[in-house]
Amino acid sequence: MLKIDNLHVKLEEEDKQILKGLSLEVPAGEVHAIMGPNGSGKSTLSYVLSGRDGYEVTEGGATLEGEDLLDMDPEERAAAGLFLAFQYPVEIPGVGNMTFLRTAVNAQRKARGEEELSSGEFLKLVRAKAKDLQIDAEMLKRPVNVGFSGGEKKRNEILQMAMLEPRMCIMDETDSGLDVDAMRLVSDGVNALRDAGRSFLVITHYQRLLNHIKPDVVHIMSNGRIVKSGGPELALQVEEEGYGDLLAEAG
Amino acid sequence: MSETAVQTKEVTPQVSGASKAADALEARLGALSLPAGGFTAGARAEALARLRDMGLPGPRDEYWRYTDPRAFNTARPAPLAIEENAPDSPLFADIDKLTLVFVDGEFDAEASDDLSLDGIVIDTLAQADAAGDHWARDLYGVLEASGQSPVKRPFAALNTVAARDGVLIHVTGKPSKPVHVIHRRADEAADVNWHHVVRVETGAELTLLETGMVGARSNGVLEADLAKGAKLHHITSKRAGHQTVGLSHIFARVEAEAQLKAFALSVNGTVMRHEGVIDIVGDDAVAHIAAAALGDGNVGRFHHDDTVFITHAAERCESRQVFKKVLKNGAEGVFQGKILVKPGAQKTDGYQISQALLLDEASQFLAKPELEIYADDVKCSHGSTTGAIDETALFYLRSRGVPYERAIVFLVLSFLADALEEIEDEVLREQINDRLEAWLTRRAKQ
Ligand SMILES: Nc1ncnc2c1ncn2[C@@H]1O[C@H](COP(=O)(O)OP(=O)(O)O)[C@@H](O)[C@H]1O
Ligand SMILES: [Mg+2]
C-alpha cells in the first residue's frame, strides 16, 4: 500500500535536514505504529506524505499503491486514498463542518470519476457515522473545529476519515489530549474501519493507544530514521523502559 | 516624471488654484439638473451654501489622502458600457418583501410594488417634494448637515442639493416584511444622486434592503433617525460595474435603547467610498456598522474606501465596526474609522476592527483607526490587520480533497464571517453568503 524508500527531507527555508533516509512499507490491511521521542520527525513525515508546502525532498521517494505520491497536490493525494488525521486539527471559523465535509467527499468522488452524493444521501451517511462517534448534530452544524474541545476535534478527524473512506490512513498523535472515554470512541471508530483493503500508520507517543488499536508492526523512529521495527511487544518495551536503551542499542 | 508634475503645481499661483476649484464645483453643479425642491427647497439652499463654503475635496484634505477624489470632482462621469441589467437582482429575490425600483436614481412606479404596508408609510422623494409639506422636512439634509462637523463631507452636501429622488419611510409599527430598494441603470453616463430618509418611531422596526446595479457615477445618502427603542437593519449589496465610481453615505441618529445595524457588501467598482456617520445620542443604544468589500484589480482598477465616524454622546451605549476587505491583483483598500466618546458618555463599549486579506503582494490596505475619548469609564478597542491566506488552514482543506481554488473560497468566506455575522436575519445572511460564494468561485480562476 504505502512504500517509503530512503526518504530524505529538509526544510525548504532553512538548511535543516529532518528526515534522513527513512524507509518503511505498510502492506494492505495492516496497522503499523510509529513511536519516537519528540522532535524525531514524525509529524514532518506525515506532512511530507500528505503534501504540505515548506519541505524539500532531497533523496528517496514514497508511493501509494505504486503511484508516486510526492508528485501530487495534496488534494490529489486525498483523492488517491491518503488521509492524515492532524495532530492539531485546524479551526476554520465561518465554514460549517457539514459544508466542508460534503465538499470534501464530493470533490474526492468527482476526482475519482464517481457520482457525487446528493445532500440527502450525504446527510444520512454523516448522521449515522457521527452517532457512532457520539458527535451530536449541534457539533456538525458548527464551524469546522471552532469551539470544539481537544477530544471533539480528534473525534471530528475520525468522522472525516470515516466519511472519506481512505485506503491509507495516517494518524498523527490522535491520542494526545484524549481522556479514557474519548480514546475508546476514537479507537472503536478506527477499528470499525479496519479491513483488508485499508492500512493505517499510527503515530503515537504512548503505548496506551496501541492497547486499543492493535498494531501489526511497531517502528521506532529517531532523528529522522526508523531505527528498529518489531511486533507489538516493542511498544510495551518502550512503555516500560523508555526510549533510552532502545536507541542506544540501535546506535 | 512625478517631479515634473510637482514643479508644475508649485508655479501655479494659489489664487488661481482656489478659483479653479470653485470653477470645478460650479461646473460639477452645472452638469446636474438641480431640482428646485418643494418641502426640501430650504434644505437644498442651505446645503448649496454649505457646499460652496466647503468646496470640493482635494488630495490634501485629511480624509481624502488615501482616496483620490478626482473621479467625483469632474463635471461628468466617464460613461460606461451598460451590460445587461439583471432583470431582478437574484439576491433577496425569493423572500417576501415590498420592492421599490429606481432607474438611474428615479423611482419607477410600474416596476415597483404597491407602497402600502401596515406599520409603515412609504413615499418617494420626487413625488413628495412636488406635493407640499412632509414629515421628512425635519430630517432631509438635517442629519447630513450635522454630520459635516468635525469632518467635512462635501459630496453629501452635494447630494442634498442635487438628489432627484429616493425613498422616504416613516415606520410607526413592525411591518410584516422588509422594504427592498432595487437600483437599475439605463443611461451609460448616468450621474445619480439618490437620497433616502427613514424615521423609525418609538418601538418600531424596519429592515431595509438595497441592491442592484448602480450607474457610471453614483452618490447615495441615507438619513436615518431612530427614536427610543427603534430598530433599523440596513443591508446593502450594490453591484457596481467595473468602470463605476460611487459614493454612499449613512447619517444616523440613534436615540435611547434604539438599535442600528448596517451591513454593506461591495464587489467591483473602480473607486468606491462608503461613509458612515453615526451619532448615538440616547442611553443604552446600540449601533453596529459592518462591511465586506471584495476587489479584483485584474478586471479594472479597484479602490474601496470605508470612512466611519461614530460619536458616543450618551451612557452605556455599544458600537461595533467590523470592516473586511479581500483584495487581489493590485486592488486597494482603505479604512478610516473613528470612535469619539464625548464627555459624560460613561460605560461606552466601543469596538472597531478593520482587516484585509491580501491574496497577493500587489494589493494593499491602508487603515487609519482613531479613538478620541473624553470620558473616563469606557471600554474602547480598535485593531487593524493585514494578512494573507493561512497556509495551515489551506493545507488542512486540501488534505481532505478540497481543490485549491475551492479551499481559497472557503478561507475567504471564513475571513469575512464575522462581518456577515452582523446580519441578524439568518435567511438574509445565507443569501449574502451565497452571493459572495458565487462571486468568489467565478473569480477564483483569475
Ligand atoms: N517548519 C519547521 N520549521 C522549523 N523547524 C521545524 C519545522 N518543522 C519541523 N521542524 C523541526 O524538525 C524536527 C522534527 O519535528 P516534528 O516532525 O514535528 O517531530 P515530531 O512530530 O516527531 O515531534 C524538530 O526539531 C522540529 O523543531
Ligand atoms: Mg508531532
XYZ file of C-alpha atoms in Angstrom, chain B residues 66-437:
372
model
C -5.834 57.768 0.627
C -8.622 58.095 -1.906
C -8.274 60.321 -4.927
C -11.439 62.462 -5.115
C -10.909 63.495 -8.733
C -13.344 60.952 -10.164
C -16.040 62.585 -8.029
C -14.991 66.136 -8.800
C -15.260 66.050 -12.577
C -18.334 67.646 -14.104
C -19.419 64.414 -15.694
C -18.618 60.770 -15.104
C -16.810 58.694 -17.657
C -19.569 56.841 -19.493
C -19.645 53.102 -19.233
C -20.979 50.370 -21.417
C -24.208 49.167 -19.885
C -24.159 45.439 -19.809
C -27.420 43.676 -19.327
C -29.206 44.771 -16.172
C -30.156 41.645 -14.337
C -33.995 41.854 -14.603
C -34.197 41.338 -10.895
C -31.348 41.015 -8.512
C -31.332 37.334 -7.617
C -30.284 38.467 -4.188
C -33.320 38.544 -1.890
C -35.468 37.620 -4.918
C -37.326 34.828 -3.193
C -38.204 36.411 0.116
C -41.417 38.228 0.933
C -40.752 41.954 0.701
C -42.022 45.253 -0.630
C -39.961 46.324 -3.616
C -39.245 49.781 -4.979
C -37.297 50.081 -8.206
C -35.181 53.094 -9.042
C -33.765 53.519 -12.527
C -30.756 55.797 -12.613
C -31.933 57.067 -9.251
C -35.515 57.789 -10.262
C -38.495 55.890 -8.964
C -40.125 53.512 -11.421
C -43.680 53.005 -10.152
C -44.514 50.481 -12.885
C -41.734 48.169 -11.830
C -42.415 48.630 -8.123
C -44.878 47.126 -5.694
C -47.843 48.957 -4.254
C -46.360 51.067 -1.479
C -48.916 50.388 1.235
C -47.925 48.194 4.118
C -49.160 48.076 7.712
C -46.989 49.892 10.208
C -45.191 51.984 7.648
C -45.780 54.876 5.269
C -43.649 54.979 2.144
C -43.318 57.943 -0.178
C -40.845 58.778 -2.838
C -38.858 61.959 -2.690
C -39.677 63.439 -6.112
C -43.414 62.961 -5.648
C -43.478 64.155 -2.067
C -41.331 67.135 -2.935
C -43.855 68.183 -5.570
C -46.806 67.695 -3.225
C -46.165 70.118 -0.398
C -45.162 69.717 3.223
C -43.906 66.412 4.541
C -42.689 64.821 7.775
C -39.278 64.334 6.162
C -38.787 68.098 6.166
C -37.398 67.780 9.709
C -34.749 65.335 8.551
C -33.920 65.952 4.888
C -30.447 67.452 4.826
C -30.596 67.868 8.583
C -28.672 64.792 9.673
C -26.322 65.365 6.746
C -25.721 68.935 7.941
C -24.976 67.858 11.488
C -22.620 65.206 10.115
C -20.478 67.916 8.491
C -18.670 68.546 11.707
C -15.957 67.874 12.689
C -15.241 66.247 9.313
C -16.392 67.863 6.074
C -18.317 65.697 3.642
C -18.854 67.874 0.567
C -20.371 65.123 -1.570
C -23.072 64.509 0.993
C -24.000 68.193 0.818
C -23.864 67.956 -2.970
C -26.282 65.066 -2.725
C -28.739 67.083 -0.618
C -28.604 69.805 -3.267
C -28.904 67.529 -6.260
C -30.881 64.432 -5.228
C -33.774 63.887 -7.629
C -35.406 61.008 -5.862
C -35.211 58.443 -3.122
C -37.437 56.740 -0.640
C -38.999 58.361 2.430
C -40.051 55.812 5.010
C -41.935 56.560 8.183
C -42.052 53.493 10.384
C -44.628 53.503 13.143
C -45.034 49.792 13.741
C -43.462 46.487 12.844
C -44.130 45.876 9.156
C -44.523 42.224 8.230
C -41.763 42.323 5.629
C -38.632 44.182 4.625
C -38.575 47.075 2.193
C -36.287 46.405 -0.750
C -34.855 49.159 -2.905
C -33.525 47.890 -6.217
C -31.331 50.085 -8.376
C -31.193 49.732 -12.113
C -29.354 51.708 -14.707
C -30.278 52.868 -18.151
C -28.128 55.808 -19.248
C -24.499 54.994 -19.853
C -23.363 58.338 -18.440
C -25.819 58.462 -15.541
C -24.654 60.644 -12.674
C -27.027 59.565 -9.980
C -27.836 61.176 -6.648
C -30.422 59.398 -4.517
C -31.412 60.445 -1.049
C -33.390 58.265 1.358
C -34.885 59.402 4.640
C -36.042 56.918 7.249
C -37.681 57.761 10.538
C -38.310 54.816 12.866
C -40.652 55.762 15.684
C -40.509 54.580 19.284
C -40.508 50.785 19.439
C -40.942 50.416 15.684
C -38.774 48.230 13.456
C -37.661 48.118 9.836
C -35.394 46.034 7.671
C -34.294 47.963 4.605
C -32.569 46.119 1.783
C -30.794 47.828 -1.046
C -29.365 46.016 -4.059
C -28.894 46.293 -7.772
C -26.670 47.914 -10.352
C -25.570 51.475 -9.893
C -24.727 53.806 -12.763
C -21.497 55.302 -14.089
C -21.280 57.574 -11.074
C -23.467 57.344 -8.038
C -23.798 59.229 -4.807
C -26.255 57.999 -2.224
C -27.337 59.388 1.102
C -29.427 57.651 3.725
C -30.541 59.731 6.656
C -31.903 57.531 9.402
C -33.468 58.726 12.608
C -34.138 56.104 15.252
C -36.428 57.057 18.112
C -36.353 55.420 21.528
C -36.232 51.635 21.279
C -36.489 51.697 17.486
C -34.695 49.152 15.321
C -33.312 49.586 11.848
C -31.443 46.971 9.864
C -29.939 48.194 6.661
C -28.431 45.603 4.375
C -26.967 46.644 1.064
C -25.309 44.788 -1.704
C -24.962 47.058 -4.668
C -23.305 45.768 -7.740
C -21.005 48.133 -9.457
C -19.776 47.762 -12.976
C -16.044 47.558 -13.436
C -15.827 51.210 -14.511
C -18.226 52.560 -11.912
C -17.287 55.178 -9.352
C -19.547 55.586 -6.382
C -20.104 57.163 -3.015
C -22.599 56.314 -0.368
C -23.337 57.820 2.987
C -25.304 56.832 6.027
C -26.113 59.553 8.517
C -27.850 58.107 11.549
C -29.095 59.488 14.819
C -29.691 56.811 17.385
C -31.786 57.609 20.417
C -32.084 55.733 23.716
C -32.344 51.939 23.582
C -32.518 52.029 19.806
C -30.577 49.605 17.611
C -28.996 50.346 14.284
C -27.394 47.555 12.316
C -25.931 48.305 8.933
C -24.144 45.881 6.669
C -22.792 46.551 3.189
C -21.354 44.142 0.684
C -19.468 45.588 -2.256
C -17.813 43.927 -5.153
C -16.156 45.621 -8.099
C -16.218 49.358 -8.752
C -13.243 51.473 -9.752
C -13.318 53.943 -6.899
C -15.909 53.342 -4.218
C -16.282 55.068 -0.917
C -18.764 54.418 1.856
C -19.137 56.873 4.680
C -20.940 56.123 7.899
C -21.665 58.912 10.340
C -23.448 57.648 13.406
C -24.467 59.797 16.348
C -25.529 57.866 19.402
C -27.477 60.391 21.402
C -29.572 58.344 23.863
C -28.569 55.974 26.660
C -28.362 52.196 26.210
C -28.391 52.371 22.428
C -26.585 50.058 20.039
C -25.042 50.851 16.668
C -23.254 48.289 14.552
C -21.819 49.023 11.155
C -20.123 46.342 9.122
C -18.970 45.834 5.579
C -17.303 43.345 3.313
C -15.628 44.528 0.143
C -14.066 42.322 -2.495
C -11.966 43.583 -5.302
C -10.005 42.159 -8.161
C -7.594 44.574 -9.801
C -7.465 42.360 -12.866
C -10.808 43.496 -14.197
C -10.008 47.188 -13.904
C -8.871 49.336 -11.080
C -10.367 48.569 -7.685
C -10.158 51.057 -4.861
C -12.534 50.752 -1.946
C -12.731 53.107 0.996
C -14.769 52.862 4.190
C -14.792 56.009 6.250
C -16.699 55.788 9.506
C -17.277 58.201 12.333
C -19.163 57.069 15.420
C -19.946 59.553 18.168
C -20.979 58.403 21.617
C -22.861 61.163 23.398
C -24.816 59.049 25.883
C -24.242 56.453 28.577
C -23.993 52.672 28.352
C -24.065 52.535 24.576
C -22.413 49.953 22.398
C -20.895 50.485 18.983
C -19.226 47.957 16.733
C -17.403 48.486 13.476
C -16.415 45.372 11.549
C -14.784 46.055 8.191
C -13.249 43.408 5.974
C -11.652 43.621 2.591
C -10.454 40.914 0.260
C -8.010 42.264 -2.274
C -6.278 40.673 -5.226
C -4.346 41.602 -8.331
C -3.392 45.078 -7.189
C -6.671 46.041 -5.542
C -6.540 48.788 -2.923
C -8.470 49.076 0.306
C -8.807 51.982 2.702
C -10.359 52.126 6.135
C -10.676 55.298 8.186
C -12.654 54.727 11.323
C -13.123 56.846 14.349
C -14.803 56.431 17.695
C -15.425 59.705 19.504
C -16.580 59.404 23.098
C -17.922 62.694 24.350
C -17.610 63.886 27.945
C -20.175 62.120 30.086
C -20.660 59.171 27.739
C -19.754 56.784 30.533
C -19.784 52.987 30.209
C -19.349 53.269 26.467
C -18.444 49.994 24.821
C -16.804 50.790 21.514
C -15.223 48.196 19.278
C -13.600 48.574 15.911
C -11.823 46.069 13.721
C -10.619 46.503 10.177
C -8.957 43.665 8.367
C -7.685 42.991 4.917
C -6.946 39.682 3.330
C -4.433 40.220 0.577
C -4.451 37.435 -1.950
C -1.189 38.647 -3.474
C 1.616 41.065 -2.863
C 0.425 43.598 -5.410
C -2.635 44.515 -3.380
C -2.581 46.910 -0.474
C -4.590 48.056 2.506
C -4.313 51.355 4.361
C -6.014 51.744 7.700
C -6.382 54.748 9.914
C -8.133 53.804 13.119
C -8.755 56.606 15.599
C -10.066 56.829 19.125
C -10.849 60.101 20.821
C -12.142 59.670 24.334
C -13.299 62.309 26.780
C -14.941 60.074 29.393
C -13.047 58.036 31.958
C -15.200 54.964 32.443
C -15.285 53.472 28.979
C -14.173 50.343 27.163
C -12.951 51.026 23.651
C -10.752 48.933 21.451
C -9.622 49.001 17.908
C -7.470 46.781 15.776
C -6.384 46.506 12.220
C -4.704 43.612 10.482
C -3.419 42.842 7.039
C -2.736 39.237 6.246
C -2.515 36.530 3.676
C -4.271 33.174 3.374
C -3.477 30.921 6.326
C -1.260 28.214 4.851
C -2.053 25.698 7.573
C -5.791 26.014 7.046
C -5.282 25.841 3.291
C -3.308 22.626 3.650
C -5.895 21.183 6.034
C -8.686 21.721 3.499
C -6.663 20.404 0.588
C -5.569 17.352 2.548
C -9.280 16.454 2.717
C -9.510 16.593 -1.047
C -10.914 20.112 -1.347
C -9.338 21.536 -4.526
C -7.071 24.560 -4.138
C -9.452 27.117 -5.642
C -12.388 25.888 -3.619
C -10.258 25.936 -0.472
C -9.387 29.583 -1.110
C -13.104 30.357 -1.423
C -13.721 28.669 1.929
C -10.944 30.633 3.583
C -12.129 33.937 2.155
C -15.638 33.219 3.435
C -14.093 32.310 6.751
C -12.249 35.617 6.825
C -15.463 37.510 6.102
C -17.571 35.548 8.551
C -17.584 37.995 11.446
C -18.672 40.851 9.199
C -21.527 38.709 7.909
C -22.400 37.784 11.482
C -23.628 41.345 11.784
C -26.586 40.408 9.604
C -29.005 39.160 12.218
C -31.525 37.526 9.938
C -30.272 34.075 9.084
C -32.039 33.854 5.726
C -30.659 37.196 4.575
C -27.210 36.265 5.832
C -27.283 32.971 3.920
C -28.256 34.786 0.754
C -25.427 37.253 1.090
C -23.093 34.377 1.821
C -24.252 32.533 -1.308
C -23.828 35.657 -3.402
C -20.316 36.026 -2.115
C -19.516 32.419 -2.709
